[in-house]
XYZ file of N, CA and C in Angstrom:
726
model
N -22.196 -117.770 166.671
C -21.133 -117.076 166.073
C -20.100 -117.228 167.071
N -18.681 -116.712 167.111
C -17.555 -117.380 167.870
C -17.251 -115.823 168.674
N -17.901 -115.759 169.934
C -17.858 -114.591 170.742
C -17.081 -114.881 171.860
N -16.974 -116.011 172.038
C -16.216 -116.413 173.634
C -15.123 -117.120 172.757
N -13.702 -117.463 173.451
C -12.671 -118.264 173.035
C -12.036 -118.204 174.621
N -10.614 -119.334 174.686
C -10.065 -119.265 175.628
C -8.373 -119.684 175.298
N -7.334 -119.053 176.010
C -6.091 -118.960 175.166
C -5.326 -119.447 176.555
N -4.886 -120.615 176.747
C -3.922 -120.753 177.994
C -2.718 -121.083 177.917
N -1.999 -121.374 176.402
C -0.549 -121.564 176.454
C 0.162 -120.455 176.676
N 1.266 -120.828 177.302
C 2.505 -119.499 177.511
C 3.036 -118.663 176.259
N 3.090 -117.558 176.046
C 3.663 -117.069 175.067
C 4.900 -117.590 174.321
N 5.992 -118.433 175.168
C 6.869 -119.162 174.726
C 6.237 -120.341 173.628
N 5.161 -120.549 174.363
C 4.513 -122.147 173.311
C 4.294 -121.393 172.159
N 3.517 -120.290 172.030
C 3.094 -119.824 171.120
C 4.147 -119.535 170.141
N 5.324 -118.882 170.691
C 6.621 -118.437 169.849
C 6.737 -119.945 169.038
N 7.070 -121.039 169.890
C 7.730 -122.181 169.247
C 6.726 -122.861 168.170
N 5.343 -122.280 168.470
C 4.299 -123.075 167.507
C 4.563 -122.357 166.449
N 4.674 -121.303 166.427
C 4.238 -120.552 165.209
C 5.444 -119.819 164.635
N 6.980 -120.157 165.263
C 8.139 -119.680 164.784
C 8.272 -118.265 164.801
N 7.502 -117.447 165.661
C 7.334 -116.279 165.737
C 7.947 -115.400 167.056
N 8.244 -114.390 167.250
C 8.583 -113.551 168.218
C 7.476 -112.402 169.141
N 8.022 -112.518 170.299
C 6.666 -111.343 170.537
C 6.861 -109.887 170.700
N 5.993 -109.009 170.168
C 6.440 -107.923 169.615
C 7.304 -106.903 170.439
N 6.996 -107.079 171.795
C 7.344 -106.386 172.632
C 7.780 -106.991 173.879
N 8.836 -107.058 174.556
C 8.821 -108.268 175.757
C 8.190 -107.858 176.972
N 7.756 -106.293 177.130
C 7.044 -105.828 177.934
C 5.811 -106.574 178.086
N 5.294 -107.159 176.917
C 3.814 -107.590 177.168
C 4.068 -109.394 177.622
N 5.287 -109.683 177.730
C 5.100 -111.282 178.143
C 4.516 -111.177 179.053
N 4.465 -110.393 180.807
C 4.128 -111.283 181.822
C 2.600 -111.290 181.550
N 1.883 -110.022 180.814
C 0.320 -110.147 181.091
C 0.049 -111.545 179.930
N 0.790 -111.564 179.006
C -0.130 -112.557 178.422
C 0.435 -114.089 178.450
N 1.154 -114.092 179.473
C 1.517 -115.441 180.332
C 0.371 -116.107 180.811
N -0.373 -115.308 181.463
C -1.552 -115.449 182.346
C -2.704 -116.495 181.599
N -2.832 -117.740 181.788
C -3.759 -118.240 181.359
C -5.239 -117.530 181.221
N -5.838 -117.518 180.134
C -7.237 -117.021 179.945
C -8.255 -118.257 179.777
N -8.833 -118.773 180.692
C -9.697 -119.742 180.291
C -11.229 -119.030 179.620
N -11.378 -118.220 179.943
C -12.500 -117.716 178.930
C -12.499 -116.034 179.002
N -12.355 -115.534 177.453
C -12.231 -114.393 176.938
C -13.406 -113.885 176.545
N -14.414 -113.404 176.889
C -15.966 -112.896 176.243
C -15.225 -111.489 175.468
N -15.895 -111.969 174.323
C -15.532 -110.825 173.115
C -15.829 -109.608 173.597
N -17.271 -109.256 174.091
C -18.048 -108.290 174.377
C -17.177 -107.283 175.432
N -16.568 -107.746 176.158
C -15.770 -107.309 176.816
C -14.226 -106.238 175.885
N -14.061 -106.883 174.877
C -13.283 -106.353 174.079
C -11.821 -106.536 174.289
N -11.352 -107.870 174.814
C -9.957 -107.860 175.288
C -9.032 -108.083 174.361
N -7.972 -108.064 174.848
C -6.706 -107.946 174.229
C -6.166 -109.424 173.883
N -5.788 -109.854 172.737
C -5.408 -111.533 172.446
C -3.812 -111.003 171.392
N -3.121 -112.274 171.798
C -1.832 -112.349 170.789
C -2.474 -112.807 169.277
N -2.051 -112.099 168.454
C -2.342 -111.962 167.022
C -1.157 -111.919 166.175
N -1.102 -112.696 164.993
C 0.129 -112.905 163.923
C -0.753 -111.957 162.727
N -0.157 -110.964 162.221
C -0.797 -110.369 161.506
C 0.140 -110.347 159.819
N -0.742 -110.115 158.803
C -0.208 -110.807 157.779
C 0.841 -109.646 157.210
N 0.820 -108.180 157.823
C 1.841 -107.469 157.369
C 3.448 -107.543 158.150
N 3.338 -108.533 159.213
C 4.665 -108.575 159.860
C 4.249 -110.241 160.342
N 4.319 -110.902 159.481
C 3.943 -112.528 160.206
C 5.377 -113.248 160.939
N 6.334 -112.540 160.910
C 7.042 -113.208 162.062
C 7.141 -112.567 163.453
N 6.006 -111.913 163.741
C 5.700 -111.462 165.147
C 4.325 -112.206 165.599
N 4.534 -112.079 166.652
C 3.046 -112.231 167.521
C 2.656 -110.639 168.525
N 1.555 -110.020 168.300
C 1.037 -108.977 168.888
C -0.201 -108.821 169.612
N -0.192 -107.915 170.680
C -1.720 -107.608 170.865
C -2.379 -107.237 170.013
N -3.513 -107.558 170.084
C -4.641 -107.116 169.317
C -6.316 -106.639 170.056
N -7.043 -105.893 169.918
C -8.080 -105.686 170.522
C -9.413 -106.571 169.923
N -9.711 -107.400 170.555
C -11.097 -107.976 169.892
C -12.130 -107.072 169.554
N -12.288 -107.117 168.094
C -13.654 -106.397 167.509
C -12.844 -105.041 166.742
N -13.321 -105.373 165.530
C -12.696 -104.785 164.436
C -13.229 -103.531 164.275
N -12.353 -102.320 164.021
C -12.862 -100.729 163.692
C -12.302 -100.400 162.568
N -13.239 -99.414 162.009
C -12.551 -98.743 160.642
C -11.395 -98.157 160.886
N -10.423 -98.058 159.804
C -9.485 -97.542 160.018
C -9.368 -96.118 160.025
N -10.756 -95.491 159.909
C -10.524 -94.032 159.655
C -11.033 -93.479 161.278
N -10.754 -94.191 161.788
C -11.403 -93.910 163.542
C -10.096 -93.404 164.087
N -9.951 -92.589 165.014
C -8.711 -92.620 166.151
C -9.057 -93.400 167.171
N -7.571 -93.517 167.950
C -7.654 -94.689 168.805
C -8.614 -94.267 170.069
N -9.014 -92.670 170.441
C -9.577 -92.434 171.536
C -11.060 -92.598 171.010
N -11.442 -93.057 169.904
C -12.656 -93.022 169.333
C -13.183 -94.914 169.455
N -12.107 -95.493 169.736
C -12.467 -97.004 169.615
C -13.561 -97.416 170.420
N -13.255 -96.626 171.701
C -14.312 -97.490 172.847
C -15.573 -96.908 172.579
N -16.027 -95.804 171.789
C -17.376 -95.352 171.337
C -17.925 -95.823 170.314
N -16.952 -96.184 169.419
C -17.365 -97.271 168.544
C -18.044 -98.774 168.668
N -17.309 -99.167 169.884
C -17.824 -100.372 170.263
C -19.360 -99.847 171.012
N -19.202 -99.290 171.080
C -20.451 -98.880 171.936
C -21.546 -98.741 170.858
N -21.412 -98.049 169.902
C -22.209 -98.173 168.576
C -22.730 -99.275 167.712
N -21.334 -99.926 168.028
C -21.350 -101.520 167.069
C -21.981 -102.637 167.856
N -22.167 -102.339 169.161
C -22.572 -103.637 169.642
C -24.147 -104.197 168.960
N -24.986 -103.712 168.540
C -26.061 -103.794 167.879
C -25.793 -104.993 166.747
N -24.462 -104.921 166.081
C -24.071 -105.171 164.803
C -22.984 -106.651 165.361
N -22.978 -106.685 166.771
C -22.158 -107.818 167.045
C -20.653 -107.346 167.608
N -20.561 -105.836 167.585
C -19.406 -105.477 168.121
C -17.930 -105.429 167.360
N -18.314 -106.045 165.969
C -17.080 -106.103 165.344
C -16.394 -107.697 165.847
N -17.118 -108.542 166.538
C -16.026 -109.706 166.724
C -16.117 -110.684 165.964
N -17.412 -110.882 165.116
C -17.016 -111.891 163.796
C -17.324 -110.923 162.635
N -16.860 -111.464 161.615
C -17.021 -111.159 160.145
C -17.491 -112.482 159.157
N -18.838 -112.181 158.780
C -18.951 -113.327 157.862
C -18.530 -113.075 156.522
N -17.529 -114.293 156.391
C -16.744 -114.888 155.082
C -17.482 -114.287 153.995
N -19.100 -114.693 153.764
C -19.742 -114.392 152.773
C -19.501 -112.595 152.203
N -19.448 -111.617 153.265
C -19.618 -110.317 153.227
C -17.940 -109.647 153.083
N -16.952 -110.925 152.580
C -15.641 -110.011 152.748
C -15.345 -109.334 151.918
N -15.662 -109.352 150.714
C -15.036 -108.176 149.781
C -16.350 -107.326 149.476
N -17.534 -107.081 150.284
C -18.329 -106.344 149.962
C -18.512 -105.429 151.407
N -18.508 -105.877 152.533
C -18.264 -105.026 153.582
C -17.774 -103.707 153.582
N -17.730 -102.949 154.198
C -16.941 -101.448 154.074
C -15.904 -101.435 154.879
N -15.827 -102.403 155.944
C -14.414 -102.616 156.700
C -13.825 -103.854 155.799
N -14.542 -105.044 156.051
C -13.607 -106.511 155.193
C -12.978 -105.845 154.154
N -13.684 -105.211 153.379
C -12.961 -105.453 151.991
C -11.710 -104.440 151.882
N -11.353 -103.775 153.116
C -10.534 -103.159 153.169
C -8.967 -103.601 153.452
N -9.439 -104.844 154.149
C -8.273 -105.724 155.131
C -8.215 -107.125 154.259
N -9.265 -107.325 153.503
C -8.959 -108.681 152.608
C -7.905 -109.263 152.432
N -7.460 -108.438 151.379
C -6.172 -108.766 150.478
C -4.803 -108.496 151.126
N -5.172 -107.563 151.946
C -3.701 -107.256 153.070
C -3.319 -107.249 154.589
N -4.704 -107.409 154.997
C -4.725 -107.297 156.357
C -5.552 -108.857 156.778
N -4.979 -109.757 156.899
C -5.217 -110.702 157.342
C -4.572 -111.328 158.666
N -5.115 -112.316 159.370
C -4.200 -112.306 160.622
C -5.018 -113.749 160.921
N -4.055 -114.180 161.856
C -3.905 -115.710 162.729
C -4.239 -115.256 163.889
N -5.537 -115.856 164.747
C -5.891 -115.764 166.029
C -5.370 -117.084 166.782
N -4.867 -117.513 167.537
C -4.097 -118.705 168.139
C -5.174 -118.309 169.645
N -5.848 -119.647 169.571
C -6.636 -119.993 170.751
C -6.347 -121.410 171.157
N -7.018 -121.738 172.450
C -6.706 -123.324 172.817
C -8.174 -123.660 172.822
N -9.200 -122.749 172.647
C -10.217 -123.142 172.457
C -11.428 -122.170 172.369
N -12.596 -122.560 172.068
C -13.803 -121.449 172.249
C -15.293 -122.029 172.385
N -16.157 -121.515 172.236
C -17.111 -121.730 172.648
C -18.412 -121.596 171.861
N -19.576 -122.254 172.116
C -20.549 -122.054 170.749
C -21.868 -122.316 171.750
N -23.070 -121.739 171.342
C -24.029 -122.020 171.955
C -24.966 -123.046 171.492
N -25.564 -123.828 172.239
C -26.501 -125.266 171.621
C -27.584 -124.656 172.490
N -29.031 -124.374 171.593
C -30.264 -124.219 172.137
C -30.790 -125.241 172.177
N -31.677 -125.665 173.504
C -32.721 -126.787 173.945
C -33.676 -126.017 174.363
N -35.154 -126.138 174.018
C -35.955 -125.479 174.601
C -35.908 -124.501 175.395
N -35.219 -123.422 174.375
C -35.485 -121.886 174.589
C -34.269 -121.402 175.460
N -33.463 -122.294 176.032
C -32.195 -122.288 176.703
C -31.064 -122.353 175.732
N -30.175 -121.858 176.006
C -28.777 -121.582 175.463
C -27.833 -122.681 176.667
N -27.012 -123.201 176.166
C -26.047 -124.512 176.919
C -24.732 -123.772 175.909
N -23.397 -123.496 176.477
C -22.437 -123.327 175.930
C -21.645 -124.657 175.817
N -20.799 -125.023 174.567
C -20.566 -126.294 174.106
C -18.828 -125.409 173.939
N -17.755 -126.132 174.917
C -16.498 -125.735 174.634
C -15.823 -126.676 173.490
N -14.999 -126.045 172.368
C -14.481 -126.770 171.197
C -12.687 -126.694 171.512
N -12.327 -127.638 171.400
C -10.604 -127.756 171.852
C -9.784 -128.901 170.612
N -8.806 -128.728 170.151
C -8.061 -129.680 169.522
C -8.158 -130.989 170.252
N -8.112 -132.392 169.815
C -8.468 -133.489 170.531
C -7.101 -133.669 171.274
N -5.989 -133.234 171.207
C -4.641 -133.179 171.606
C -4.399 -132.316 172.250
N -5.020 -131.233 172.597
C -4.709 -129.867 173.234
C -3.760 -129.072 172.466
N -3.854 -129.128 171.281
C -2.710 -128.274 170.388
C -3.497 -126.829 170.143
N -2.610 -126.044 169.718
C -3.190 -124.631 169.232
C -4.083 -124.416 168.378
N -5.316 -124.225 168.327
C -6.094 -123.762 166.827
C -6.011 -122.397 166.424
N -5.873 -122.470 165.037
C -5.568 -121.159 164.250
C -6.808 -120.724 163.636
N -7.294 -119.490 164.310
C -8.441 -119.017 163.875
C -8.273 -117.735 162.362
N -8.922 -117.898 161.421
C -8.672 -116.857 160.303
C -9.172 -115.646 160.776
N -8.409 -114.563 160.627
C -9.119 -113.250 161.244
C -8.707 -111.879 159.853
N -9.420 -110.769 160.471
C -9.065 -109.445 159.644
C -8.492 -108.333 160.603
N -7.952 -107.777 160.227
C -7.578 -106.605 161.334
C -7.256 -105.297 160.591
N -7.496 -104.198 161.732
C -7.034 -102.953 161.064
C -6.355 -102.480 162.118
N -5.362 -101.387 161.562
C -4.256 -100.487 162.611
C -4.789 -99.129 162.661
N -5.223 -98.447 163.983
C -5.723 -96.936 164.358
C -4.751 -96.702 165.428
N -3.752 -95.627 164.926
C -2.898 -94.700 165.856
C -2.141 -95.965 166.424
N -1.785 -97.108 166.044
C -0.578 -97.678 166.202
C -1.401 -99.201 167.006
N -2.509 -99.163 167.163
C -3.424 -99.841 168.128
C -4.119 -101.163 167.087
N -3.765 -102.262 166.993
C -4.124 -103.239 166.062
C -5.973 -103.789 166.857
N -6.645 -103.768 165.589
C -8.092 -104.311 165.993
C -8.380 -105.183 165.263
N -9.042 -106.675 165.679
C -9.231 -107.553 164.803
C -10.751 -108.075 164.604
N -10.981 -108.913 164.215
C -12.209 -110.118 163.772
C -11.796 -111.417 163.570
N -12.895 -112.299 164.124
C -12.686 -113.457 163.676
C -13.504 -113.741 162.442
N -13.162 -114.509 161.290
C -13.911 -114.761 160.204
C -14.810 -116.193 160.783
N -15.972 -115.723 160.186
C -16.752 -117.217 160.056
C -17.575 -117.552 158.976
N -18.065 -118.944 159.007
C -18.622 -119.375 157.470
C -19.740 -120.419 157.987
N -20.403 -120.877 157.019
C -21.342 -121.886 157.227
C -21.038 -123.316 158.208
N -21.836 -123.757 158.943
C -21.482 -124.590 159.539
C -21.186 -126.326 159.258
N -20.269 -126.619 159.543
C -19.612 -128.107 159.167
C -20.597 -128.899 159.902
N -20.747 -130.163 159.649
C -22.008 -131.130 160.443
C -21.761 -131.108 161.798
N -20.456 -131.216 162.443
C -20.400 -131.119 163.650
C -20.744 -129.875 164.132
N -20.595 -128.862 163.709
C -21.170 -127.313 164.057
C -22.368 -127.067 164.040
N -22.944 -127.817 163.434
C -24.090 -127.659 162.576
C -25.140 -128.297 164.257
N -24.673 -129.311 164.407
C -25.321 -130.404 165.383
C -25.134 -129.081 166.751
N -24.078 -128.565 167.128
C -23.657 -127.715 168.386
C -24.455 -126.482 167.856
N -24.062 -125.890 167.498
C -24.756 -124.110 166.738
C -26.000 -124.562 166.177
N -26.928 -124.953 166.856
C -27.957 -125.313 165.938
C -29.104 -124.224 165.848
N -28.659 -123.235 166.261
C -29.922 -121.899 165.803
C -29.089 -121.152 164.558
N -27.869 -120.780 164.683
C -27.493 -120.026 163.293
C -26.448 -120.686 162.430
N -26.221 -121.754 162.627
C -25.396 -122.880 161.748
C -24.203 -122.277 161.089
N -23.754 -121.702 162.345
C -22.312 -120.675 162.087
C -21.156 -121.522 162.668
N -19.677 -121.434 162.337
C -18.699 -121.674 162.700
C -17.318 -120.930 162.564
N -16.714 -120.585 163.347
C -15.186 -119.690 162.644
C -14.582 -120.636 162.169
N -13.693 -119.782 160.932
C -12.998 -120.434 160.175
C -11.642 -120.784 160.645
N -11.487 -122.116 160.651
C -10.118 -122.584 161.325
C -9.257 -122.977 160.022
N -7.928 -122.682 160.273
C -6.833 -122.866 159.274
C -6.006 -124.232 160.128
N -5.825 -124.756 159.032
C -4.975 -126.257 158.904
C -3.581 -125.891 159.205
N -2.407 -126.196 159.908
C -1.331 -126.274 160.389
C -0.438 -125.660 158.586
N -0.874 -126.696 157.388
C -0.921 -126.856 156.242
C -0.742 -125.103 155.540
N -2.071 -124.567 155.957
C -2.584 -123.282 155.274
C -2.239 -122.229 155.861
N -1.959 -122.259 157.251
C -1.375 -120.845 157.753
C -0.488 -119.811 157.457
N 0.665 -120.640 156.664
C 1.650 -119.679 155.935
C 0.593 -119.066 154.935
N -0.007 -120.000 153.707
C -0.855 -119.364 153.092
C -1.871 -118.307 153.501
N -2.503 -118.493 154.416
C -3.310 -117.235 154.763
C -2.720 -115.829 155.219
N -1.525 -116.057 155.428
C -0.363 -115.068 156.056
C 0.275 -114.181 154.562
N 0.232 -115.045 153.443
C 0.910 -114.717 152.569
C 0.255 -113.587 151.233
N 1.356 -112.662 151.017
C 0.831 -111.337 150.077
C 0.735 -111.811 148.802
N 0.256 -110.996 147.951
C -0.053 -111.282 146.656
C -1.383 -112.524 146.307
N -1.911 -112.904 147.256
C -3.383 -113.443 147.060
C -4.593 -112.547 146.609
N -5.048 -113.523 145.391
C -6.080 -112.960 145.034
C -7.393 -113.259 145.683
N -8.394 -112.436 145.580
C -10.076 -112.333 145.879
C -10.291 -114.428 146.102
N -9.800 -114.766 145.092
C -10.610 -116.256 144.967
C -9.510 -117.057 145.789
N -8.214 -116.614 145.696
C -7.421 -117.257 146.603
C -7.690 -117.330 148.033
N -7.985 -116.013 148.197
C -8.727 -116.067 149.667
C -9.605 -116.685 149.860
N -10.675 -117.171 149.089
C -11.910 -117.441 149.385
C -11.950 -118.850 149.355
N -10.823 -119.458 148.615
C -10.605 -121.103 148.303
C -9.859 -121.369 149.873
N -9.132 -120.307 150.330
C -8.557 -120.860 151.434
C -9.840 -120.892 152.836
N -10.459 -119.772 152.714
C -11.881 -119.823 153.758
C -12.644 -121.222 153.601
N -12.888 -121.568 152.352
C -13.761 -122.690 152.161
C -13.102 -124.186 152.104
N -11.896 -124.146 152.711
C -11.189 -125.436 152.718
C -12.052 -126.064 154.073
N -12.330 -127.374 154.125
C -12.659 -127.854 155.146
C -11.962 -128.049 156.107
N -12.211 -128.127 157.601
C -11.253 -128.051 158.674
C -11.965 -129.664 159.596
N -10.827 -130.619 159.129
C -11.118 -131.893 160.036
C -11.862 -131.847 161.091
N -13.024 -131.941 161.446
C -14.001 -132.267 162.647
C -13.644 -133.036 163.781
N -12.725 -134.076 162.964
C -12.301 -135.296 163.849
C -11.345 -135.149 165.109
N -10.406 -133.724 164.241
C -9.371 -133.394 165.264
C -10.187 -132.412 166.469
N -11.510 -132.168 166.331
C -11.930 -131.352 167.414
C -12.478 -132.605 168.612
N -12.756 -131.883 169.777
C -13.500 -132.339 170.685
C -14.222 -131.391 171.540
N -15.577 -131.590 171.805
C -16.125 -130.549 172.341
C -17.590 -131.253 173.008
N -17.897 -130.418 174.210
C -18.600 -131.127 175.328
C -19.140 -129.720 176.261
N -20.394 -130.483 176.531
C -21.042 -128.787 177.414
C -20.148 -128.347 178.280
N -20.327 -127.140 178.864
C -19.752 -126.512 180.239
C -20.857 -125.507 180.787
N -20.392 -125.254 181.942
C -21.646 -124.860 182.797
C -21.949 -123.239 182.140
N -22.945 -123.032 182.329
C -24.118 -121.963 181.648
C -23.554 -120.467 182.391
N -22.699 -120.921 183.352
C -22.259 -119.613 184.189
C -21.395 -119.021 183.289
N -20.752 -119.297 181.649
C -20.073 -118.802 181.089
C -20.936 -117.502 180.411
N -22.431 -117.342 180.516
C -23.059 -116.484 179.911
C -23.771 -115.618 180.724
N -23.059 -115.888 182.011
C -23.855 -114.772 183.318
C -22.811 -113.772 183.434
N -22.930 -112.697 183.294
C -22.724 -111.303 183.816
C -22.293 -111.338 185.089
N -22.854 -111.851 185.880
C -22.981 -112.011 187.455
C -21.890 -112.965 187.844
N -21.232 -114.103 187.243
C -19.911 -114.686 187.326
C -18.826 -114.653 186.691
N -17.606 -114.451 187.503
C -16.394 -114.444 186.759
C -15.978 -115.743 186.320
N -16.219 -115.601 184.791
C -15.750 -117.162 184.600
C -14.526 -117.386 183.746
N -13.638 -116.286 184.017
C -12.098 -116.641 183.519
C -11.359 -117.340 184.733
N -11.876 -118.597 184.884
C -11.523 -119.623 186.014
C -11.454 -120.984 185.314
N -10.573 -121.622 185.717
C -10.104 -122.940 185.461
C -11.175 -123.779 185.328
N -12.246 -123.716 186.262
C -13.090 -124.750 186.211
C -14.262 -124.597 184.899
N -14.404 -123.627 184.505
C -15.019 -123.420 183.152
C -15.222 -124.061 182.192
N -13.839 -124.741 182.274
C -13.617 -125.710 181.061
C -13.835 -127.074 181.517
N -14.438 -127.284 182.649
C -14.564 -128.777 182.901
C -16.151 -128.991 182.262
N -16.258 -130.547 182.120
C -17.517 -130.735 181.426
C -18.866 -130.633 182.409
N -19.929 -130.738 181.865
C -21.065 -130.427 182.467
C -22.171 -131.386 182.139
N -22.882 -132.195 182.838
C -23.735 -132.943 181.854
C -25.338 -132.354 182.309
N -25.899 -132.435 181.034
C -27.063 -131.944 180.990
C -28.175 -133.061 180.652
N -29.431 -132.839 181.237
C -30.247 -133.999 181.175
C -30.662 -134.380 179.448
N -30.314 -133.269 178.641
C -31.212 -133.340 177.124
C -30.224 -134.078 176.472
N -29.012 -134.507 177.179
C -27.755 -135.426 176.219
C -27.965 -136.914 176.803
N -28.871 -136.807 177.769
C -28.604 -138.388 178.147
C -29.728 -139.376 177.269
């Protein structure tokens, strides 16, 4: 599952890439800091492009929360939901059945821009993180859903069955995030799509040939190490790959 991401582009670069503007100028300084490793279980804020206002990019809390909660109850909900993955990912197969997802599937879809993400590879009982990024270091568009709670946006990243590349790396659960090609980003944010239209966009394959993936330090998974540092993106050689 996609529980770890990176986002190292500046706000201006994201604004230019998606032809959007930052929702509030006060956010710019904090989001101009490169984030080499964003651990979803810490429920960080990421910049998100929401369907309801696709001309802006705005902060969202990673971890979708039901829209009948209050802003003051978000952290308590995260504590309760940790056993279910903290709302970080949403299985696309449950899109129109799950009590949260179905309320957002037709009118509250979003794009989460990232420069990379991490998936675990299991070998002899140990997990080794692999970094995925665009082969030309371009931004990747992850498909997601969101809710608004007292003005606070919370979001989740959609996942689906793994492509051959992802099945090779994410070899235990065989999942991958839903990646949108540039040609279909605006389609994903369009109003008036039917359930079939939404599902068809999810099912579209992303060209694995555009992705570069390699193993990184297992410190990524350590709660004792500050892994939001540039070296966490460096390739590490493990004996099982030789």
